[in-house]
Short mmCIF file of C-alpha atoms and ligand atoms in Angstrom, two decimals:
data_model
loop_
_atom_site.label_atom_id
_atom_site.label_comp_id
_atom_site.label_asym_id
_atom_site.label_seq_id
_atom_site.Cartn_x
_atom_site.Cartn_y
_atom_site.Cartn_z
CA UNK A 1 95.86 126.93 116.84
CA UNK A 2 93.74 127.23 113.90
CA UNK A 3 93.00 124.41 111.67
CA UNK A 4 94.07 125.06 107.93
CA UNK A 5 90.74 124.25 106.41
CA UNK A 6 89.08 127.36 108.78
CA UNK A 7 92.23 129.64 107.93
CA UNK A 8 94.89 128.67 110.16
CA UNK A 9 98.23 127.39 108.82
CA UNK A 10 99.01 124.59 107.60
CA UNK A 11 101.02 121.79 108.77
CA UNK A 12 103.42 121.58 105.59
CA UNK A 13 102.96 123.52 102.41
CA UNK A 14 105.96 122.18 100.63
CA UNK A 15 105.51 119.44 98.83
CA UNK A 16 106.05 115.98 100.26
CA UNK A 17 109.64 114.22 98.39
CA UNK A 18 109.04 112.42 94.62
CA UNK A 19 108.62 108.80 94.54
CA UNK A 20 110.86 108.20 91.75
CA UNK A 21 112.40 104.86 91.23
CA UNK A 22 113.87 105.02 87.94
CA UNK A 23 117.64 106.99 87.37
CA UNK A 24 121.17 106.14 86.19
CA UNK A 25 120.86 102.30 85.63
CA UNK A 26 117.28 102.73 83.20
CA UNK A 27 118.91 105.44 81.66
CA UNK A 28 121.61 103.52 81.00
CA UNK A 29 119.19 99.97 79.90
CA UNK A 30 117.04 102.28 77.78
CA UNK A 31 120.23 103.45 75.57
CA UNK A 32 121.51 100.21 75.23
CA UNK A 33 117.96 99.57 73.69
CA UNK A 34 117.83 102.74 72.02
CA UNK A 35 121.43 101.88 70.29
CA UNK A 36 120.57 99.08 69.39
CA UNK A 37 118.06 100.58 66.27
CA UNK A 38 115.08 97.97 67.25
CA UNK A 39 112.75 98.86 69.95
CA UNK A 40 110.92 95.60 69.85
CA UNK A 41 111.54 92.35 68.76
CA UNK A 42 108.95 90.14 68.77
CA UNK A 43 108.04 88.00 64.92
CA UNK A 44 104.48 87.07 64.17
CA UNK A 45 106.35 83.71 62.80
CA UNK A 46 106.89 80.09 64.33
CA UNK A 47 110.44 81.91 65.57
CA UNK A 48 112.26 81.75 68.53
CA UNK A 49 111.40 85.57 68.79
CA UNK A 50 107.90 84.83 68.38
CA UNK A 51 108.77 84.64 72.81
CA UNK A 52 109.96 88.27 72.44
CA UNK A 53 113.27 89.75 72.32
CA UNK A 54 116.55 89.63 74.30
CA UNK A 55 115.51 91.80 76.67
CA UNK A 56 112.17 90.57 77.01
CA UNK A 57 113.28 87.34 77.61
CA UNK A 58 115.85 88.03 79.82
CA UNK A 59 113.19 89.61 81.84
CA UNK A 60 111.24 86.73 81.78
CA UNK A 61 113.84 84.32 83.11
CA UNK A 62 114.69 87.13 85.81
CA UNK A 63 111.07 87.32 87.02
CA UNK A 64 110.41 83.83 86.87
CA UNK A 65 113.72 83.13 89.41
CA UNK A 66 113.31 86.13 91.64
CA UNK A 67 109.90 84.32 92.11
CA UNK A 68 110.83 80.80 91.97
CA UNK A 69 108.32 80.00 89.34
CA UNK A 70 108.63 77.94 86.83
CA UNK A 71 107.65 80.36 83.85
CA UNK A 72 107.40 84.02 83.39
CA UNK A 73 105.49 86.07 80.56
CA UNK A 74 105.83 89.42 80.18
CA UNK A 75 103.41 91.79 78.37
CA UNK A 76 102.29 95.37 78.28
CA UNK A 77 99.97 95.31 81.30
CA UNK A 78 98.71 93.60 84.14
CA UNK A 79 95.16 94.27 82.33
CA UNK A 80 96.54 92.52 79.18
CA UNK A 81 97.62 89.90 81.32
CA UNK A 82 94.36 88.63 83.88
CA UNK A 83 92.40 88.57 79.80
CA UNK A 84 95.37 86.05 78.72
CA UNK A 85 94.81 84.35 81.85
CA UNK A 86 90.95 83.72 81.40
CA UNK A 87 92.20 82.78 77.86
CA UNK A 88 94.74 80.12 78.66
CA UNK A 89 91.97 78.64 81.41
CA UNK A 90 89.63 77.92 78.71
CA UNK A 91 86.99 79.89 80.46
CA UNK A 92 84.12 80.40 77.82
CA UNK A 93 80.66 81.87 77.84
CA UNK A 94 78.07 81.47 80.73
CA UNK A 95 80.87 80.21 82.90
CA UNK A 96 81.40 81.85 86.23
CA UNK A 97 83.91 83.27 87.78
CA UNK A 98 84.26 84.38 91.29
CA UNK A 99 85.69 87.64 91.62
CA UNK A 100 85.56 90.62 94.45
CA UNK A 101 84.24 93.91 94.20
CA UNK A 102 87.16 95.99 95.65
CA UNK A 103 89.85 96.60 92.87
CA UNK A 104 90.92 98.01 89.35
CA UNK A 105 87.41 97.29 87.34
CA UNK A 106 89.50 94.93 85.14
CA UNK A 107 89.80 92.36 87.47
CA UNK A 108 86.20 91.90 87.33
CA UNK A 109 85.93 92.51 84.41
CA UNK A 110 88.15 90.55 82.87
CA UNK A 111 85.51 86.95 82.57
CA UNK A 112 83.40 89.27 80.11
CA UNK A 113 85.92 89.26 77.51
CA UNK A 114 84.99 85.78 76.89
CA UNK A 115 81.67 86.25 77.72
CA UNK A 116 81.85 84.78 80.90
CA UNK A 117 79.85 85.71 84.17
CA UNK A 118 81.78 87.59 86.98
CA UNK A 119 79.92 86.10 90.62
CA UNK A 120 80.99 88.38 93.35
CA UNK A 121 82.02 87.39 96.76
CA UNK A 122 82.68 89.50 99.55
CA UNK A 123 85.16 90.82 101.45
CA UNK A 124 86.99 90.34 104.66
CA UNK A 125 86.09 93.06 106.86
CA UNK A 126 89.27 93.35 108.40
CA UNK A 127 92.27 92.32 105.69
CA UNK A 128 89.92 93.23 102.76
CA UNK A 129 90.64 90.40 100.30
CA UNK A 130 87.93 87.99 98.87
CA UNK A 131 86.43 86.24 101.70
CA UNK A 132 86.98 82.38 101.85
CA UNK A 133 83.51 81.82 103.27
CA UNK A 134 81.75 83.68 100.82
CA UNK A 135 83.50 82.41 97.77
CA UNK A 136 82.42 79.16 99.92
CA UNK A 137 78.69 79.99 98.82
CA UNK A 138 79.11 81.50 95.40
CA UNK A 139 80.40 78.21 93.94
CA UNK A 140 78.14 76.37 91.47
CA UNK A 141 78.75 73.37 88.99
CA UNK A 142 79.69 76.15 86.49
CA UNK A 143 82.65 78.12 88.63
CA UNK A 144 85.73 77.56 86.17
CA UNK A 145 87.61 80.23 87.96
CA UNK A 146 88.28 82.45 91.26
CA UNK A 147 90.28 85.76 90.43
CA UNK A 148 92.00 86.72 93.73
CA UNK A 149 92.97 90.25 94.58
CA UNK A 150 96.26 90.79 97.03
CA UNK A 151 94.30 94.06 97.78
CA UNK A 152 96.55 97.08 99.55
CA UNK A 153 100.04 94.58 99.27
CA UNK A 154 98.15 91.98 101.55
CA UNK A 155 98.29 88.48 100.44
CA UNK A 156 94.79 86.97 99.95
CA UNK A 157 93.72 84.27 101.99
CA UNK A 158 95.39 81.87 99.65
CA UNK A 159 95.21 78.62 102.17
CA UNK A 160 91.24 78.30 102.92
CA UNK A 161 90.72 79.58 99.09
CA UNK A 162 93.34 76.88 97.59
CA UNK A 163 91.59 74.09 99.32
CA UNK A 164 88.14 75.67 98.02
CA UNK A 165 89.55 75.90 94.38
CA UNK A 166 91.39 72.08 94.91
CA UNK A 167 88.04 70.22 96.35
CA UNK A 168 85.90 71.82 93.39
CA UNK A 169 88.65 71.76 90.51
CA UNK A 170 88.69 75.08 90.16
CA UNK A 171 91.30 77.64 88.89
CA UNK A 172 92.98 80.64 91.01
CA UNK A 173 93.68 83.99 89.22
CA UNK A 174 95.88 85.82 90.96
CA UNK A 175 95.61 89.69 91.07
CA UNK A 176 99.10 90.29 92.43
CA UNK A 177 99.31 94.07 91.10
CA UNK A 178 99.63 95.68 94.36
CA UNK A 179 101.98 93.07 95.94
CA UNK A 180 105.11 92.64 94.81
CA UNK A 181 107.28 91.32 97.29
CA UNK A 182 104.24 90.39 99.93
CA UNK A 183 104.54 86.91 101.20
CA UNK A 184 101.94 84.18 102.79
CA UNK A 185 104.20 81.55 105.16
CA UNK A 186 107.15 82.50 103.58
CA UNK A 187 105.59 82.13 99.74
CA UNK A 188 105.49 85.08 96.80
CA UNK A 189 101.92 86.56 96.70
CA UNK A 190 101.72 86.09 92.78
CA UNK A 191 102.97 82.83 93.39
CA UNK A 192 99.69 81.83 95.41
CA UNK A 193 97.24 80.38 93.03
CA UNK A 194 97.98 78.82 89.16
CA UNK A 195 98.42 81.77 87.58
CA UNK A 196 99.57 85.37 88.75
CA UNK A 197 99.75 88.56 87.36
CA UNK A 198 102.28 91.62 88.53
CA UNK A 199 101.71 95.33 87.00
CA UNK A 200 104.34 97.32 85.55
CA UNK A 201 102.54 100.82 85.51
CA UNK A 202 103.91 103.96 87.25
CA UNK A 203 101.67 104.13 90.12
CA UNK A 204 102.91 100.60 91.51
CA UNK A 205 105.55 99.60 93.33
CA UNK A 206 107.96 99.58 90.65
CA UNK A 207 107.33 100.19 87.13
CA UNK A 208 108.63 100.75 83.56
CA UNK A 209 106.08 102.58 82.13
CA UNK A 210 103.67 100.26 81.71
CA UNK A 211 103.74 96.66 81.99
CA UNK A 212 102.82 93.22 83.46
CA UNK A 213 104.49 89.61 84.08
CA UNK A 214 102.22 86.68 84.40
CA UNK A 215 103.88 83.76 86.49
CA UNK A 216 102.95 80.48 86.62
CA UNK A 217 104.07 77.01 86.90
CA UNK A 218 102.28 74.90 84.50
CA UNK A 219 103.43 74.08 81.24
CA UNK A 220 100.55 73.82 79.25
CA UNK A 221 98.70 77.19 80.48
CA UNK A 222 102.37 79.41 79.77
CA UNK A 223 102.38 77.96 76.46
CA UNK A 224 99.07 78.88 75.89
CA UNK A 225 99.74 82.60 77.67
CA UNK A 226 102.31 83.21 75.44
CA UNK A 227 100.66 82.38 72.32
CA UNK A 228 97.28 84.66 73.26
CA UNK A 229 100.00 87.79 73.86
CA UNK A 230 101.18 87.64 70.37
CA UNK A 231 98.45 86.95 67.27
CA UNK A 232 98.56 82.95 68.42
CA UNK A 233 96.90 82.24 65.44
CA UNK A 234 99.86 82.99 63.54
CA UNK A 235 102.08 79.90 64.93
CA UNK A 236 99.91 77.23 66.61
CA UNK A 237 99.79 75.00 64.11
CA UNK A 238 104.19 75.50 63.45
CA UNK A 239 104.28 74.65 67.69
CA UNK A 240 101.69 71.78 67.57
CA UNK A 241 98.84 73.02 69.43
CA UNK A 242 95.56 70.88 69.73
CA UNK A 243 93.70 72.87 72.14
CA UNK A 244 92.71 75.79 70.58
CA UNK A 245 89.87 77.33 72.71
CA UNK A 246 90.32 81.41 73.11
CA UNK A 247 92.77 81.17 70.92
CA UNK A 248 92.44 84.69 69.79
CA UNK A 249 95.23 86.19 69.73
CA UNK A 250 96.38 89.97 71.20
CA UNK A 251 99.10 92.04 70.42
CA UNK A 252 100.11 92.07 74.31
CA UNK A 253 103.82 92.63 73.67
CA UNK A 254 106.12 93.79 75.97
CA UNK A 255 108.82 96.28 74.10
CA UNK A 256 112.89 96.15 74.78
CA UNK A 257 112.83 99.19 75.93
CA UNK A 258 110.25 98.38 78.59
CA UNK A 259 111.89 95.01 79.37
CA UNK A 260 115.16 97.05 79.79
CA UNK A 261 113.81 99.18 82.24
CA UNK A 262 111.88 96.31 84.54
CA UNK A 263 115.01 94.05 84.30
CA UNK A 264 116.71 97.28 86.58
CA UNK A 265 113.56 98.14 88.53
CA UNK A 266 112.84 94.36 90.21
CA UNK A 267 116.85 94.09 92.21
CA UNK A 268 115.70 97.63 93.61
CA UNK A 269 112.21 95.70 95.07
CA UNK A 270 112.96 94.87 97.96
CA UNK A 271 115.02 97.73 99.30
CA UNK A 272 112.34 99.86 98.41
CA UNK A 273 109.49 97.30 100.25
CA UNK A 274 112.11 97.38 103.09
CA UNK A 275 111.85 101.00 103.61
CA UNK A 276 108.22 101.38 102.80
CA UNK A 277 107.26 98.86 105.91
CA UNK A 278 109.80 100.83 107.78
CA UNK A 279 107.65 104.36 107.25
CA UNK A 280 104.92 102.32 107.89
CA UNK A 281 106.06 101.06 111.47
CA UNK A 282 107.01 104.88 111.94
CA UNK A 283 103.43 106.29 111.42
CA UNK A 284 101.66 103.23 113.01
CA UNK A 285 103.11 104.38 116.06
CA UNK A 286 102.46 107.96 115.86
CA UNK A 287 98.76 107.51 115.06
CA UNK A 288 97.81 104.31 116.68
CA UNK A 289 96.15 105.91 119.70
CA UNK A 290 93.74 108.56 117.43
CA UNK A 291 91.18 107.14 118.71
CA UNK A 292 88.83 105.63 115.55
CA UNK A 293 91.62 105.13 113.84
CA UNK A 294 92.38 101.60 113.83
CA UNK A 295 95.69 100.33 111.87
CA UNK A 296 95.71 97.79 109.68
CA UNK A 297 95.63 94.47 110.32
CA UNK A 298 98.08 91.71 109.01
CA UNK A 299 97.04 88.27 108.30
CA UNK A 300 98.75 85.71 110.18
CA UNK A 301 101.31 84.21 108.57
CA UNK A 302 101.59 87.59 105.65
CA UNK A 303 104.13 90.12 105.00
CA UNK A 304 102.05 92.96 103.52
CA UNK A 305 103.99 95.66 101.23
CA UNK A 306 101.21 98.73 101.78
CA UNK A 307 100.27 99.75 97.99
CA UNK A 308 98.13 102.18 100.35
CA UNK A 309 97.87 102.20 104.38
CA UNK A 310 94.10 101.36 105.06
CA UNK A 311 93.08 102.15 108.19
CA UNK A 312 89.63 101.78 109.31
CA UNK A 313 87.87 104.37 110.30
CA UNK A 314 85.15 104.29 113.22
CA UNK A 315 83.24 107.78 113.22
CA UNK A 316 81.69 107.36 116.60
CA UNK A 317 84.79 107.05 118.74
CA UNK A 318 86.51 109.88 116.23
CA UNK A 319 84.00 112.52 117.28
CA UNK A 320 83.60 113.28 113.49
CA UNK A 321 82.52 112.08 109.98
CA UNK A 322 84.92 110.79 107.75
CA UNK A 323 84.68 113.15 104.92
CA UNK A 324 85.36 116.47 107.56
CA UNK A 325 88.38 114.54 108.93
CA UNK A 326 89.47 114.07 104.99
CA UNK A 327 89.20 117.59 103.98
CA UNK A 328 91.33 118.91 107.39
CA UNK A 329 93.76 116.61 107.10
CA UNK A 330 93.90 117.22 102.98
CA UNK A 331 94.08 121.03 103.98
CA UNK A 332 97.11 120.29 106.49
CA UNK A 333 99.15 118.42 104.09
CA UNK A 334 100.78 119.02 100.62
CA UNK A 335 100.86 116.57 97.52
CA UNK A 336 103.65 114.62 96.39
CA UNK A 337 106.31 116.42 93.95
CA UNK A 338 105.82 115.54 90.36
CA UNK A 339 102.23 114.31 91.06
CA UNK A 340 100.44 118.14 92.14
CA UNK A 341 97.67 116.83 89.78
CA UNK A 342 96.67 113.94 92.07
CA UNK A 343 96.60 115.75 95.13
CA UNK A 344 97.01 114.96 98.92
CA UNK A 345 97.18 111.14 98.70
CA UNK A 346 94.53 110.73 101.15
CA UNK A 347 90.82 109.33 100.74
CA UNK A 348 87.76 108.00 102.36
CA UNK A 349 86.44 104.44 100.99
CA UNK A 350 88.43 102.97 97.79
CA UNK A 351 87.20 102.25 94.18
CA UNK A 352 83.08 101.96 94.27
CA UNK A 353 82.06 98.37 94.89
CA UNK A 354 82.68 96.86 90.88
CA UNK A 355 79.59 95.79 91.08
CA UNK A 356 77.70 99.32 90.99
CA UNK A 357 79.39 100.13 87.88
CA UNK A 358 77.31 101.09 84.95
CA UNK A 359 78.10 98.12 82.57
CA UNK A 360 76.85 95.71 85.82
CA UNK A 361 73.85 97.42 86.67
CA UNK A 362 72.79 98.11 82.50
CA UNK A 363 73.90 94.11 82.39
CA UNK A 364 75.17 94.82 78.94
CA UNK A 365 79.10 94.24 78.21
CA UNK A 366 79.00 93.16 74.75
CA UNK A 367 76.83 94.70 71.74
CA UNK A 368 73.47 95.75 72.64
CA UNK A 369 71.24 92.46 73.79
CA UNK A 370 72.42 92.53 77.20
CA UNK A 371 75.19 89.70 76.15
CA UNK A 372 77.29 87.73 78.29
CA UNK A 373 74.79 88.38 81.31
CA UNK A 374 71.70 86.94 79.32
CA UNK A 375 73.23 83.57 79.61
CA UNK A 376 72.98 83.83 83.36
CA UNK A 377 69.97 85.76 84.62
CA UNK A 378 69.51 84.31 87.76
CA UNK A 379 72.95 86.92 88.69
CA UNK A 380 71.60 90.29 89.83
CA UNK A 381 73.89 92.74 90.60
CA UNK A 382 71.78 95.10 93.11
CA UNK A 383 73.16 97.20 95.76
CA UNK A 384 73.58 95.13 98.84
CA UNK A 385 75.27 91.83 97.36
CA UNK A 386 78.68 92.80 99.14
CA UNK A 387 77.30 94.30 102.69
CA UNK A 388 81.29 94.69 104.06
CA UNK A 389 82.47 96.34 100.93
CA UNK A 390 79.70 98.87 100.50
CA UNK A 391 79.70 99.59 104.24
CA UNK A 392 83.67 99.83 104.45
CA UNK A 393 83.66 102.34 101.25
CA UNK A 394 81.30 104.64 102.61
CA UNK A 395 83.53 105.85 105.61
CA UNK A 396 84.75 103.01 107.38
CA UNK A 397 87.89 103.61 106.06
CA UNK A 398 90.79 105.91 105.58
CA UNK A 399 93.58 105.35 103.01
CA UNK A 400 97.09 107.11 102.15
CA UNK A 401 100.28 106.71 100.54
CA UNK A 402 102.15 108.73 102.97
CA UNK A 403 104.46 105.31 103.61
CA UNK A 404 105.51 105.75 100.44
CA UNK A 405 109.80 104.92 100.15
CA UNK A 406 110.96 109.03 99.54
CA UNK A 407 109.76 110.23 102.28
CA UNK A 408 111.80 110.12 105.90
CA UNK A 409 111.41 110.76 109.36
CA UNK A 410 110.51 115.15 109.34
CA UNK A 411 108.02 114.12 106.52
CA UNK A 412 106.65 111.54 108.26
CA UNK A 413 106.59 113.77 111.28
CA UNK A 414 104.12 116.44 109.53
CA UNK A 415 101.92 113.68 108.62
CA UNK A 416 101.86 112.51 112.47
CA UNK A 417 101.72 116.23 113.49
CA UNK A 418 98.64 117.04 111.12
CA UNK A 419 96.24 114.24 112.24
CA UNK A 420 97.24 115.17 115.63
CA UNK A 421 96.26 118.70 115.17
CA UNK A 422 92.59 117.45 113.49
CA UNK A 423 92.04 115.20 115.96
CA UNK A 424 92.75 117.57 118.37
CA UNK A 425 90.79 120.24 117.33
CA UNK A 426 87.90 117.91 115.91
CA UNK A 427 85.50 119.70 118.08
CA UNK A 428 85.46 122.61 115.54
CA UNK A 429 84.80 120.43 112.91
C1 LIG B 501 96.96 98.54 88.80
C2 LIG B 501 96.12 97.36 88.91
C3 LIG B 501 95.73 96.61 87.79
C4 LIG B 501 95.99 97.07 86.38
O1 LIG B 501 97.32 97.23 86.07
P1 LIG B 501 97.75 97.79 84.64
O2 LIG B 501 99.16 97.33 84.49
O3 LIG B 501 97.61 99.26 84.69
O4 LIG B 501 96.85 97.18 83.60
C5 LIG B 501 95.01 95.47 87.98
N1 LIG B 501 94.67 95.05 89.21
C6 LIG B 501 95.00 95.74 90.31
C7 LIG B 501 94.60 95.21 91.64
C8 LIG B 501 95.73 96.92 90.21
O5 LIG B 501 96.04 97.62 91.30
#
């Protein structure tokens, strides 16, 4: 036996099953939209449909009951919806904000819309969320907020960082993007902080396109969320508003047609989640005992929903570096149908720690004096600050979407058979 990447064949050429989640029943919504002649229905006028449309809203009190929160906004992403969030908190300039370095750049970016200062924290080096005692010792008299990432589909540790945010009247943002359907003690990840934010967009567990709900169960901050998504300028004064800090508003609107589709997607949730832990059980235990290959770990208490399977990586016990075992095992193994362009969905590491972006290490987000970070130039934002992010991205760990809900047992198999086959032959590597 050869391995592919020297010549040899390949485990599986053909192209690993579709992850499609959308068919007869969005068809359907989208006509009824479609038929209807108005693809969105939102007013810029103290209106009841100033709230959005009937499918929008229907959404909306879908969400917010699936979730058992009290309110539920939709709009058209889960970007569009952390910047309402930092809206509705009030958070202003030279405030800080607690955020982690491993996710989408927006949520840490998201404070220096309102010129605020994102303070990272590390993160755990085994569940990979923010890390409760670090967020411990980034606090100051001017932390207004703590956006939370539910990193992977694993719920954040939302008890230790509750109590932090409670004892120092402080706000939790919750990045609940890649965990729909995860659960802490029996509670909605989304559902863990004040306010939470779900994405919509195709590459997440279900979508419509694009998209995002906000959840939340305060009065006073939906009202204020729902009035930054649409030009709140327009109404506030028609709905009595006093408090208008941030209140710029957006054109965040969700469209019918959107709405139409989501309002099908979130019933298919949990049948989906349901099969995507059971491909996850299936691979743990075919790859469990590669040695260096450690599965993820839950947190006690969590039901995780795998946006990716992280494993960590350990290069030593392996026998080889991480980026030879990624290239054999990419070589071995096809792409997903419909998504050729993306490639084998396997990688070393995960996005680059936020922090070593450009527009953190040139300190300038807005215009050209270095502004929001010249209010706060104690921050520095030098290689090092996270010391378990940087050293999990660079090898220590191995993610894939092979647990992904189309594929069954003989896929999984070639995925099993093809790490066998590197490990196995990881002498010639
Ligand atoms: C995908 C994602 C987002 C952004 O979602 P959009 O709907 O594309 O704006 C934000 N945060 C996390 C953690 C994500 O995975």
């Amino acid at each position: 036996m050869k391995l592919a990447l020297h010549g040899g064949t390949p485990v599986r050429t053909k192209p690993f099953p579709a992850y499609v989640t959308v068919g007869k029943e969005e068809k359907e919504a989208a006509c009824r939209v479609i038929d209807s002649g108005i693809l969105s229905r939102y007013l810029g006028a103290c209106h009841e449909q100033f709230m959005g449309g009937t499918e929008v809203q229907a959404l909306e009190r879908e969400w917010a009951e699936h979730y058992g929160t009290k309110h539920a906004i939709a709009v058209n992403s889960a970007t569009s919806g952390l910047i309402c969030a930092l809206g509705a908190a009030g958070i202003g300039p030279g405030d800080e904000v607690i955020v982690g370095p491993w996710s989408m750049s927006i949520s840490a970016t998201a404070p220096l819309f309102y010129g605020a200062i994102p303070v990272f924290a590390d993160v755990e080096p085994d569940c990979f969320c923010l890390d409760a005692d670090d967020v411990e010792r980034k606090i100051t008299p001017r932390t207004k907020a703590i956006i939370v990432v539910d990193l992977f589909g694993q719920p954040h540790d939302a008890t230790r960082i509750g109590e932090l945010a409670k004892k120092h009247g402080i706000l939790v943002i919750e990045d609940a993007a890649q965990a729909p359907g995860a659960t802490l003690h029996g509670k909605p990840a989304g559902a863990l902080g004040d306010i939470g934010i779900f994405s919509l967009n195709y590459h997440k567990h279900i979508h419509c396109g694009e998209g995002g709900v906000i959840v939340t169960n305060d009065d006073a901050l939906a009202q204020r969320l729902c009035l930054i998504r649409n030009h709140a300028e327009a109404v506030v004064e028609g709905l009595g508003v006093t408090n208008l800090t941030n209140m710029l508003g957006y054109n965040f609107r969700m469209t019918e047609l959107d709405a139409a589709v989501a309002r099908c997607q979130l019933p298919k949730l949990a049948a989906l989640n349901k099969k995507r832990l059971l491909n996850v059980a299936y691979l743990e235990k075919g790859l469990h005992h590669l040695p260096g290959l450690t599965m993820p770990k839950v947190r006690h208490g969590a039901k995780h929903v795998y946006y990716v399977h992280a494993c960590l990586f350990n290069e030593q016990q392996a026998g080889m570096q991480a980026s030879k075992v990624l290239a054999a095992i990419k070589a071995e193994l096809p792409h997903f149908a419909l998504r050729e362009k993306e490639g084998t969905k396997l990688g070393v590491g995960y996005a680059r720690p936020l922090y070593l972006l450009p527009i953190f290490q040139n300190k300038q987000a807005i215009g050209h004096n270095g502004w929001p970070f010249s209010l706060a130039p104690q921050h520095s934002y030098t290689q090092g600050l996270c010391p378990n992010c940087e050293t999990l991205h660079h090898g220590d760990i191995l993610t894939h979407e092979f647990m992904l809900p189309s594929m069954e047992k003989e896929d999984l198999d070639d995925v099993v058979n093809a790490f066998e086959k590197v490990w196995g032959l990881r002498n010639e590597l």
